[in-house]
CSV table of C-alpha atoms in Angstrom, one decimal:
chain,number,residue,atom,x,y,z
A,904,MET,CA,31.3,16.1,-5.0
A,905,LYS,CA,29.7,16.8,-8.3
A,906,ASN,CA,26.5,18.7,-8.2
A,907,ASN,CA,25.8,19.3,-11.9
A,908,ASN,CA,23.9,16.0,-12.2
A,909,ILE,CA,21.1,17.2,-10.0
A,910,SER,CA,18.2,19.0,-11.7
A,911,PHE,CA,16.9,22.2,-10.0
A,912,GLY,CA,13.5,20.5,-9.5
A,913,GLU,CA,15.1,17.6,-7.7
A,914,ALA,CA,17.1,20.0,-5.6
A,915,VAL,CA,13.9,22.0,-4.6
A,916,ASN,CA,12.2,18.7,-3.6
A,917,ARG,CA,15.2,17.9,-1.4
A,918,HIS,CA,15.1,21.4,0.1
A,919,ASN,CA,11.4,21.2,0.8
A,920,ARG,CA,11.9,17.8,2.5
A,921,ALA,CA,14.6,19.3,4.7
A,922,ILE,CA,12.2,22.2,5.6
A,923,GLY,CA,9.6,19.6,6.6
A,924,MET,CA,12.2,17.8,8.9
A,925,ILE,CA,13.0,21.1,10.6
A,926,LYS,CA,9.3,22.0,11.0
A,927,LYS,CA,8.7,18.6,12.6
A,928,GLU,CA,11.3,19.2,15.3
A,929,TYR,CA,10.8,22.9,15.7
A,930,PRO,CA,7.4,24.1,14.2
A,931,SER,CA,8.2,27.8,14.9
A,932,ALA,CA,11.6,27.9,13.2
A,933,ILE,CA,10.5,28.6,9.6
A,934,PRO,CA,7.7,31.1,10.4
A,935,VAL,CA,10.2,33.0,12.6
A,936,VAL,CA,12.7,33.1,9.7
A,937,ARG,CA,10.2,34.4,7.2
A,938,LEU,CA,8.8,37.0,9.6
A,939,MET,CA,12.3,38.2,10.3
A,940,GLY,CA,12.9,38.4,6.5
A,941,PHE,CA,9.9,40.6,6.2
A,942,ILE,CA,10.8,42.9,9.1
A,943,ARG,CA,14.5,43.2,8.0
A,944,ILE,CA,13.3,44.6,4.7
A,945,ILE,CA,10.3,46.7,5.7
A,946,LEU,CA,12.3,48.5,8.4
A,947,PRO,CA,15.1,50.0,6.2
A,948,TYR,CA,12.9,50.5,3.1
A,949,GLY,CA,10.4,52.4,5.3
A,950,ASP,CA,13.3,54.5,6.4
A,951,VAL,CA,14.3,55.1,2.8
A,952,TYR,CA,10.8,56.3,1.9
A,953,LEU,CA,10.4,58.5,5.0
A,954,SER,CA,13.9,60.0,4.6
A,955,ALA,CA,13.0,60.9,1.1
A,956,ARG,CA,9.8,62.7,2.3
A,957,ILE,CA,11.8,64.6,5.0
A,958,ILE,CA,14.4,65.7,2.5
A,959,GLY,CA,11.7,66.8,0.1
A,960,GLU,CA,10.1,68.9,2.8
A,961,LEU,CA,13.4,70.5,3.9
A,962,VAL,CA,14.4,71.4,0.3
A,963,GLU,CA,11.2,72.0,-1.5
A,964,ASN,CA,8.0,72.5,0.4
A,965,ARG,CA,9.3,73.6,3.9
A,966,ASN,CA,6.0,72.8,5.6
A,967,PRO,CA,6.8,72.5,9.4
A,968,SER,CA,3.7,70.6,10.4
A,969,ARG,CA,4.2,68.0,7.6
A,970,LEU,CA,7.9,67.8,8.4
A,971,MET,CA,7.1,67.1,12.1
A,972,MET,CA,4.6,64.4,11.1
A,973,TYR,CA,7.2,62.6,9.0
A,974,VAL,CA,9.7,62.8,11.8
A,975,LEU,CA,7.3,61.4,14.3
A,976,ILE,CA,6.2,58.6,11.9
A,977,THR,CA,9.9,57.8,11.4
A,978,LEU,CA,10.6,57.5,15.1
A,979,PHE,CA,7.5,55.3,15.7
A,980,TRP,CA,8.4,53.2,12.7
A,981,ASN,CA,11.9,52.5,13.9
A,982,ALA,CA,10.9,51.9,17.5
A,983,PHE,CA,8.0,49.5,16.7
A,984,TRP,CA,9.7,47.4,14.1
A,985,GLY,CA,13.1,47.6,16.0
A,986,ILE,CA,11.5,46.0,19.1
A,987,CYS,CA,9.8,43.3,17.0
A,988,LEU,CA,13.1,42.5,15.2
A,989,ALA,CA,15.0,42.4,18.6
A,990,ILE,CA,12.5,39.8,19.9
A,991,LEU,CA,12.8,37.7,16.8
A,992,ASP,CA,16.6,38.0,16.7
A,993,ARG,CA,16.6,36.5,20.2
A,994,LYS,CA,14.4,33.7,19.0
A,995,ASP,CA,16.6,33.2,16.0
A,996,ASP,CA,19.7,32.9,18.2
A,997,ILE,CA,18.0,30.2,20.2
A,998,MET,CA,16.9,28.4,17.0
A,999,ILE,CA,20.4,28.5,15.5
A,1000,THR,CA,21.8,26.9,18.6
A,1001,LEU,CA,19.2,24.2,18.7
A,1002,LEU,CA,19.4,23.4,15.0
A,1003,ARG,CA,23.0,22.5,15.5
A,1004,TYR,CA,21.7,19.4,17.3
A,1005,VAL,CA,18.6,18.7,15.2
A,1006,GLN,CA,20.5,16.8,12.6
A,1007,ASP,CA,22.3,14.8,15.3
A,1008,LYS,CA,18.9,13.9,16.9
A,1009,ILE,CA,17.3,12.9,13.6
A,1010,ILE,CA,20.3,10.7,12.8
A,1011,ALA,CA,20.3,9.2,16.3
A,1012,ASP,CA,16.6,8.4,16.1
A,1013,LYS,CA,17.1,6.6,12.8
A,1014,MET,CA,20.0,4.7,14.3
A,1015,MET,CA,17.9,3.5,17.2
A,1016,ASP,CA,15.0,2.4,14.9
A,1017,MET,CA,16.9,0.9,12.0
A,1018,ASP,CA,17.5,-2.8,11.5
A,1019,TYR,CA,20.6,-3.9,13.3
A,1020,CYS,CA,22.0,-5.3,10.1
A,1021,HIS,CA,22.3,-1.7,8.8
A,1022,LEU,CA,23.5,-0.4,12.1
A,1023,ASP,CA,26.3,-3.0,12.1
A,1024,ARG,CA,27.6,-2.0,8.7
A,1025,LEU,CA,30.7,0.1,8.3
A,1026,SER,CA,29.1,1.9,5.3
A,1027,THR,CA,26.4,3.3,7.6
A,1028,HIS,CA,28.9,4.8,10.1
A,1029,ASP,CA,31.0,6.2,7.2
A,1030,ARG,CA,27.9,7.9,5.8
A,1031,VAL,CA,27.1,9.4,9.1
A,1032,ALA,CA,30.7,10.7,9.4
A,1033,GLN,CA,30.4,12.3,5.9
A,1034,ILE,CA,27.2,14.0,7.0
A,1035,LYS,CA,28.9,15.5,10.1
A,1036,GLN,CA,32.0,16.5,8.2
A,1037,ASN,CA,30.0,18.3,5.5
A,1038,GLU,CA,28.2,20.2,8.3
A,1039,ASN,CA,31.5,21.0,10.1
A,1040,TRP,CA,33.1,22.2,6.9
A,1041,HIS,CA,30.6,24.6,5.4
A,1042,SER,CA,27.4,23.8,7.3
A,1043,TRP,CA,26.1,21.9,4.3
A,1044,GLY,CA,23.1,19.7,4.8
A,1045,LEU,CA,20.1,20.2,7.1
A,1046,TYR,CA,21.6,23.1,9.0
A,1047,TYR,CA,22.4,25.1,5.9
A,1048,THR,CA,18.8,24.7,4.7
A,1049,TYR,CA,17.8,27.0,7.6
A,1050,TRP,CA,20.3,29.7,6.4
A,1051,ILE,CA,19.1,29.3,2.8
A,1052,GLU,CA,15.5,29.8,3.9
A,1053,LYS,CA,16.6,32.9,5.9
A,1054,ASP,CA,18.3,34.5,2.9
A,1055,LEU,CA,15.6,33.5,0.5
A,1056,SER,CA,12.8,35.1,2.6
A,1057,ALA,CA,14.8,38.3,3.1
A,1058,SER,CA,15.6,38.6,-0.7
A,1059,ILE,CA,12.0,37.9,-1.9
A,1060,PHE,CA,10.6,40.5,0.5
A,1061,GLY,CA,13.4,42.9,-0.4
A,1062,ILE,CA,12.7,42.7,-4.1
A,1063,ALA,CA,9.0,43.2,-3.5
A,1064,GLY,CA,9.9,46.3,-1.5
A,1065,VAL,CA,12.2,47.7,-4.2
A,1066,LEU,CA,9.5,47.3,-6.8
A,1067,VAL,CA,7.1,49.3,-4.7
A,1068,LEU,CA,9.6,52.1,-4.1
A,1069,THR,CA,11.0,52.3,-7.6
A,1070,LEU,CA,7.9,51.8,-9.8
A,1071,SER,CA,7.3,55.5,-10.0
A,1072,LEU,CA,10.9,56.1,-11.1
A,1073,PHE,CA,10.2,54.5,-14.5
A,1074,ILE,CA,6.7,56.0,-14.8
A,1075,GLN,CA,7.4,59.7,-14.0
A,1076,LYS,CA,8.1,61.7,-17.1
A,1077,ILE,CA,10.7,64.4,-17.8
A,1078,PRO,CA,9.0,67.6,-19.0
A,1079,SER,CA,8.9,68.0,-22.7
A,1080,ASN,CA,10.9,71.3,-22.5
A,1081,SER,CA,14.0,69.5,-21.0
A,1082,GLY,CA,15.6,69.0,-24.4
A,1083,LYS,CA,17.6,65.8,-25.1
A,1084,LEU,CA,16.9,64.4,-21.7
A,1085,THR,CA,13.3,63.6,-22.8
A,1086,ILE,CA,14.8,60.5,-24.5
A,1087,LEU,CA,14.6,58.9,-21.1
A,1088,ASN,CA,10.8,59.0,-21.4
A,1089,SER,CA,11.0,56.5,-24.2
A,1090,PRO,CA,9.6,53.1,-23.3
A,1091,LEU,CA,12.4,51.6,-25.3
A,1092,MET,CA,15.0,53.5,-23.3
A,1093,THR,CA,13.4,52.4,-20.0
A,1094,ALA,CA,13.4,48.8,-21.1
A,1095,LEU,CA,17.1,49.1,-22.2
A,1096,VAL,CA,18.0,50.6,-18.8
A,1097,ILE,CA,16.1,47.8,-16.9
A,1098,GLY,CA,17.7,45.2,-19.1
A,1099,ILE,CA,21.2,46.5,-18.5
A,1100,TYR,CA,20.6,46.6,-14.7
A,1101,LEU,CA,19.3,43.0,-14.7
A,1102,ALA,CA,22.2,41.8,-16.9
A,1103,THR,CA,24.8,43.4,-14.6
A,1104,ILE,CA,23.2,41.9,-11.5
A,1105,PHE,CA,22.9,38.5,-13.2
A,1106,PHE,CA,26.6,38.3,-14.3
A,1107,SER,CA,27.7,39.6,-10.9
A,1108,SER,CA,25.7,36.9,-9.2
A,1109,ARG,CA,27.0,34.3,-11.6
A,1110,CYS,CA,30.6,35.1,-10.6
A,1111,GLY,CA,29.8,34.6,-6.9
A,1112,ASN,CA,27.8,31.4,-7.6
A,1113,LYS,CA,30.6,29.9,-9.7
A,1114,VAL,CA,32.9,30.3,-6.7
A,1115,SER,CA,30.4,28.5,-4.4
A,1116,GLU,CA,29.8,25.8,-7.0
A,1117,GLU,CA,33.5,24.9,-7.4
A,1118,LYS,CA,34.1,25.2,-3.7
A,1119,ALA,CA,31.3,22.7,-3.1
A,1120,GLU,CA,33.0,20.3,-5.5
A,1121,MET,CA,36.0,20.3,-3.2
A,1122,ALA,CA,34.0,18.6,-0.5
A,1123,SER,CA,35.9,15.3,-0.5
A,1124,GLY,CA,39.2,17.2,0.0
A,1125,ALA,CA,37.7,19.3,2.7
A,1126,ARG,CA,36.4,16.2,4.5
A,1127,ALA,CA,39.8,14.6,4.3
A,1128,GLY,CA,41.4,17.8,5.7
A,1129,ASN,CA,38.9,17.9,8.5
A,1130,ARG,CA,39.8,14.4,9.5
A,1131,PHE,CA,43.5,15.1,9.7
A,1132,PHE,CA,43.0,18.3,11.5
A,1133,LYS,CA,40.7,16.7,14.0
A,1134,VAL,CA,43.0,13.8,14.8
A,1135,PHE,CA,46.4,15.7,14.7
A,1136,GLY,CA,45.0,19.0,15.9
A,1137,PHE,CA,42.2,18.8,18.4
A,1138,TYR,CA,42.9,15.2,19.7
A,1139,ALA,CA,46.7,15.7,19.9
A,1140,PHE,CA,46.8,19.1,21.5
A,1141,GLU,CA,43.5,19.6,23.3
A,1142,ASN,CA,43.9,16.2,25.0
A,1143,MET,CA,47.7,16.5,25.4
A,1144,ARG,CA,47.6,15.6,29.1
A,1145,LYS,CA,45.5,12.5,28.6
A,1146,ARG,CA,47.5,11.3,25.6
A,1147,ALA,CA,51.0,12.5,26.7
A,1148,GLN,CA,52.1,9.0,27.7
A,1149,ASP,CA,51.1,7.4,24.4
A,1150,ILE,CA,52.6,10.3,22.4
A,1151,ARG,CA,55.9,9.8,24.1
A,1152,MET,CA,56.0,6.0,24.2
A,1153,TYR,CA,55.1,5.6,20.5
A,1154,ASN,CA,56.9,8.7,19.3
A,1155,GLN,CA,53.7,10.1,17.9
A,1156,TYR,CA,55.0,13.6,18.1
A,1157,ASN,CA,56.9,13.2,14.9
A,1158,ILE,CA,53.7,12.0,13.1
A,1159,ILE,CA,51.8,15.0,14.5
A,1160,LYS,CA,54.5,17.4,13.5
A,1161,SER,CA,54.8,16.0,10.0
A,1162,TYR,CA,51.1,16.3,9.3
A,1163,SER,CA,50.9,19.7,11.0
A,1164,LEU,CA,53.8,21.2,9.0
A,1165,LYS,CA,53.3,19.6,5.6
A,1166,ASP,CA,51.1,21.2,2.9
A,1167,THR,CA,47.5,20.3,4.0
A,1168,VAL,CA,44.1,21.0,2.4
A,1169,TYR,CA,43.8,24.2,4.4
A,1170,GLY,CA,47.5,25.2,4.3
A,1171,LYS,CA,49.0,28.1,2.3
A,1172,ASP,CA,49.7,25.8,-0.6
A,1173,GLY,CA,46.5,23.7,-0.3
A,1174,ILE,CA,43.7,23.5,-2.8
A,1175,PHE,CA,41.6,26.3,-1.2
A,1176,ALA,CA,44.5,28.7,-1.0
A,1177,LYS,CA,45.4,28.1,-4.7
A,1178,PHE,CA,41.7,28.4,-5.6
A,1179,TYR,CA,41.2,31.8,-3.9
A,1180,LYS,CA,44.6,33.1,-5.2
A,1181,GLY,CA,43.6,32.3,-8.7
A,1182,LYS,CA,40.2,31.7,-10.3
A,1183,ALA,CA,38.1,32.5,-7.2
A,1184,GLY,CA,40.0,35.7,-6.5
A,1185,PHE,CA,39.3,36.9,-10.1
A,1186,LEU,CA,35.6,35.9,-9.9
A,1187,LEU,CA,35.1,37.7,-6.6
A,1188,PHE,CA,36.8,40.8,-7.9
A,1189,ALA,CA,34.6,40.7,-11.0
A,1190,GLU,CA,31.5,40.3,-8.8
A,1191,GLN,CA,32.3,43.4,-6.8
A,1192,ALA,CA,33.3,45.4,-9.9
A,1193,LEU,CA,30.0,44.7,-11.6
A,1194,LEU,CA,28.1,45.7,-8.5
A,1195,ALA,CA,30.1,49.0,-8.3
A,1196,LEU,CA,29.3,49.5,-12.0
A,1197,PHE,CA,25.6,48.9,-11.3
A,1198,THR,CA,25.6,51.5,-8.5
A,1199,GLY,CA,27.2,54.0,-10.8
A,1200,MET,CA,24.6,53.4,-13.5
A,1201,VAL,CA,21.8,53.8,-10.9
A,1202,TYR,CA,23.2,57.2,-9.8
A,1203,LEU,CA,23.5,58.3,-13.4
A,1204,TYR,CA,20.0,57.4,-14.5
A,1205,VAL,CA,18.3,58.7,-11.3
A,1206,CYS,CA,20.2,62.0,-11.3
A,1207,LEU,CA,19.6,62.6,-15.0
A,1208,LYS,CA,15.8,62.2,-14.5
A,1209,ALA,CA,15.9,64.5,-11.5
A,1210,TYR,CA,18.0,67.0,-13.4
A,1211,GLY,CA,15.4,66.9,-16.2
A,1212,GLY,CA,12.7,67.7,-13.7
A,1213,ALA,CA,10.9,64.3,-13.4
A,1214,PHE,CA,10.9,64.5,-9.6
A,1215,ASP,CA,12.4,66.4,-6.6
A,1216,VAL,CA,15.6,66.0,-4.7
A,1217,GLY,CA,13.9,63.9,-2.0
A,1218,HIS,CA,13.0,61.2,-4.5
A,1219,ILE,CA,16.7,60.8,-5.4
A,1220,ALA,CA,17.5,59.4,-2.0
A,1221,GLN,CA,14.5,57.1,-2.3
A,1222,TYR,CA,15.3,55.7,-5.7
A,1223,VAL,CA,19.1,55.4,-5.2
A,1224,GLY,CA,18.7,53.8,-1.8
A,1225,ALA,CA,16.1,51.3,-3.1
A,1226,LEU,CA,17.9,50.4,-6.3
A,1227,THR,CA,21.3,49.9,-4.7
A,1228,ALA,CA,19.6,47.6,-2.2
A,1229,PHE,CA,17.9,45.9,-5.1
A,1230,SER,CA,21.3,44.7,-6.4
A,1231,GLY,CA,22.1,43.1,-3.1
A,1232,GLN,CA,18.7,41.5,-2.9
A,1233,MET,CA,18.9,40.1,-6.4
A,1234,VAL,CA,22.4,38.7,-5.8
A,1235,SER,CA,21.2,37.1,-2.6
A,1236,LEU,CA,18.1,35.6,-4.3
A,1237,LEU,CA,20.2,34.1,-7.2
A,1238,GLY,CA,22.7,32.9,-4.6
A,1239,SER,CA,20.0,31.2,-2.6
A,1240,ILE,CA,18.7,29.5,-5.7
A,1241,GLU,CA,22.2,28.2,-6.4
A,1242,ASP,CA,22.7,27.2,-2.8
A,1243,ILE,CA,19.5,25.1,-3.0
A,1244,ARG,CA,21.0,23.2,-5.9
A,1245,LEU,CA,24.4,22.8,-4.3
A,1246,ASN,CA,23.0,21.8,-0.9
A,1247,GLY,CA,20.8,19.2,-2.6
A,1248,SER,CA,23.8,16.9,-3.1
A,1249,PHE,CA,24.8,17.1,0.6
A,1250,LEU,CA,21.2,16.6,1.7
A,1251,GLN,CA,21.1,13.4,-0.5
A,1252,THR,CA,23.7,11.9,1.8
A,1253,LEU,CA,21.4,12.5,4.8
A,1254,TYR,CA,18.4,11.0,2.9
A,1255,GLU,CA,20.4,7.9,1.9
A,1256,HIS,CA,20.8,7.3,5.6
A,1257,MET,CA,17.2,8.2,6.5
A,1258,ASP,CA,15.8,6.1,3.7
A,1259,LEU,CA,17.5,2.8,4.6
A,1260,PRO,CA,14.7,0.3,4.5
A,1261,ASP,CA,13.7,-1.9,7.5
A,1262,GLU,CA,13.8,-5.2,5.7
A,1263,MET,CA,13.5,-7.5,8.8
A,1264,TYR,CA,10.2,-9.2,8.9
A,1265,GLN,CA,8.3,-8.0,12.0
A,1266,GLY,CA,5.9,-10.9,12.5
A,1267,SER,CA,2.5,-10.8,14.2
A,1268,LEU,CA,2.2,-13.7,16.6
A,1269,THR,CA,2.0,-12.9,20.3
A,1270,THR,CA,4.8,-14.5,22.3
A,1271,GLU,CA,3.4,-17.2,24.5
A,1272,LYS,CA,3.2,-16.2,28.2
A,1273,ARG,CA,4.0,-19.2,30.4
A,1274,ASN,CA,4.0,-19.2,34.2
A,1275,ASP,CA,6.2,-22.3,34.3
A,1276,CYS,CA,8.8,-20.7,32.0
A,1277,LYS,CA,9.0,-23.8,29.9
A,1278,TYR,CA,10.5,-22.3,26.8
A,1279,GLU,CA,12.7,-24.3,24.4
A,1280,ILE,CA,14.9,-22.7,21.7
A,1281,GLU,CA,16.2,-24.7,18.8
A,1282,PHE,CA,18.7,-23.8,16.1
A,1283,LYS,CA,17.7,-26.1,13.3
A,1284,ASP,CA,20.4,-26.4,10.6
A,1285,VAL,CA,21.2,-22.7,10.9
A,1286,SER,CA,23.8,-21.1,8.5
A,1287,PHE,CA,24.6,-17.4,8.4
A,1288,LYS,CA,26.9,-15.0,6.5
A,1289,TYR,CA,27.0,-11.3,7.1
A,1290,PRO,CA,25.8,-8.9,4.4
A,1291,ASP,CA,28.4,-8.0,1.8
A,1292,SER,CA,30.4,-11.1,2.8
A,1293,ASP,CA,30.9,-14.5,1.1
A,1294,ILE,CA,32.3,-16.1,4.2
A,1295,TRP,CA,30.0,-18.3,6.4
A,1296,ALA,CA,30.1,-17.1,10.0
A,1297,LEU,CA,28.0,-20.2,11.0
A,1298,ARG,CA,27.4,-23.3,9.0
A,1299,HIS,CA,24.8,-26.0,9.7
A,1300,LEU,CA,24.5,-25.3,13.4
A,1301,ASN,CA,22.1,-27.6,15.3
A,1302,VAL,CA,21.5,-27.0,19.0
A,1303,LYS,CA,18.6,-27.2,21.4
A,1304,PHE,CA,18.3,-25.8,24.9
A,1305,LYS,CA,15.7,-24.7,27.5
A,1306,VAL,CA,15.3,-21.4,29.3
A,1307,GLY,CA,16.9,-21.7,32.7
A,1308,GLN,CA,19.5,-24.3,31.5
A,1309,LYS,CA,23.1,-23.3,31.9
A,1310,LEU,CA,24.9,-23.4,28.5
A,1311,ALA,CA,28.6,-22.5,27.8
A,1312,VAL,CA,29.3,-21.1,24.4
A,1313,VAL,CA,33.0,-21.6,23.7
A,1314,GLY,CA,35.3,-21.5,20.7
A,1315,GLN,CA,38.2,-19.8,19.0
A,1316,ASN,CA,38.1,-16.1,17.9
A,1317,GLY,CA,36.0,-15.9,14.8
A,1318,SER,CA,34.3,-19.2,15.3
A,1319,GLY,CA,30.8,-17.5,15.6
A,1320,LYS,CA,30.1,-17.1,19.3
A,1321,THR,CA,28.9,-13.5,19.0
A,1322,THR,CA,27.1,-14.3,15.8
A,1323,PHE,CA,25.2,-17.1,17.6
A,1324,ILE,CA,24.0,-14.6,20.3
A,1325,LYS,CA,23.0,-12.0,17.6
A,1326,LEU,CA,20.9,-14.6,15.9
A,1327,LEU,CA,19.4,-15.7,19.2
A,1328,CYS,CA,18.4,-12.1,19.9
A,1329,ARG,CA,17.2,-11.7,16.4
A,1330,LEU,CA,19.5,-8.9,15.6
A,1331,TYR,CA,20.0,-10.8,12.4
A,1332,ASP,CA,17.9,-13.5,10.7
A,1333,PRO,CA,19.6,-16.8,9.5
A,1334,THR,CA,20.7,-17.0,5.9
A,1335,GLU,CA,19.6,-20.6,6.0
A,1336,GLY,CA,17.7,-22.8,8.5
A,1337,GLN,CA,15.4,-21.8,11.3
A,1338,ILE,CA,15.5,-20.7,14.9
A,1339,LEU,CA,12.5,-22.1,16.8
A,1340,LEU,CA,10.8,-21.0,20.1
A,1341,ASN,CA,8.6,-23.8,21.4
A,1342,GLY,CA,8.6,-25.2,17.9
A,1343,ILE,CA,7.6,-21.9,16.1
A,1344,ASP,CA,9.9,-19.9,13.9
A,1345,ILE,CA,10.9,-16.8,15.8
A,1346,ARG,CA,10.4,-14.7,12.6
A,1347,LYS,CA,6.6,-15.2,13.0
A,1348,TYR,CA,6.6,-13.5,16.5
A,1349,ALA,CA,6.0,-9.8,16.8
A,1350,TYR,CA,9.5,-8.4,16.6
A,1351,LYS,CA,9.4,-6.0,19.5
A,1352,GLU,CA,7.6,-8.5,21.8
A,1353,TYR,CA,10.2,-11.2,21.0
A,1354,MET,CA,13.0,-8.7,21.8
A,1355,ASP,CA,11.4,-7.8,25.1
């Protein structure tokens, strides 16, 4: 599946539509996710700040009353936010379980409401199968939208927290008597350090995103692999007792064995194994190497400023802890942005299903209510061919009968018996001709009332 043709703006629109679909089924889901993202960040960053204050008191000031105050605040901080997070985690576990079925429910609701002509098409069922296989493979689609929103919320709050904790790092000056280290006070040097940090994070994130992008483009192979695995894996072996007779009678074991032992999509010589052994392995190594380089540069810059006298030892823990977390939050943010784009292609498959138009004319006439049940139905020169077919299923059919009359519909296979009943029930409308109820075209009646 190629994702490069989708603009980021279009991907965002698709993501927001998916968020709206989730909110409609479970209004509390997205607020819970965003609140969790806030707490997951404020809890450790608060610890970083308070730990820095405690270390500062132990090393520099040695004020017992202030030290005790920081310890008590730290205990209360962890207890309060820890309890809140535990409650939300429980809610999140429930939401994750329920959301596994949200997409199924949405698809099923659409199937129940759509015109039968769409429901009867193979392409409709094939599209639904693709939606499910994408979800089974990598959770792509509506379910993955929830996880993207989860990571996105946490990374945005995380970056905001880092900015609060590290702003003073770049503002505090090294005393003028610290010699050559005063060069770190230069705004140009500060801008250079920040630029190097951001560039390192960007290229690290780009390596990881490139792996995700190329993995997403293997979707068609993954779907095919899932189909074979489901049929020759789950069906064959989980249901062995039920299928044992067929497997033996038709020698299906050899077919199962051949597909199980040959090089499949997920096998040691499959496309994913080759991908991770080669290009993906290198990119993931580069990603981690750049993050390690970033951590080293953080320690170097922070320790040089502390050595020059810009701040005390306690602040080292604060700045190093915050900046190393910043790299993870930025990578997560850039990854979430890329996931929005990648997931947009898979959401489009869902939207193609949801946006199938109801083309059947609904009508407005009230069906006549008769106590004597004198209803007469007439097929008047009715011809019909199924959508996407050039073959006439019925041709110039003329028949008239009354409700209560016994009528046998007979004919060879493929002669149109089932089609006749479908037209009578108005699951389809005639391609040519009319079907009349007491002399009125049934298309003019209110659709649901006629069906009833």
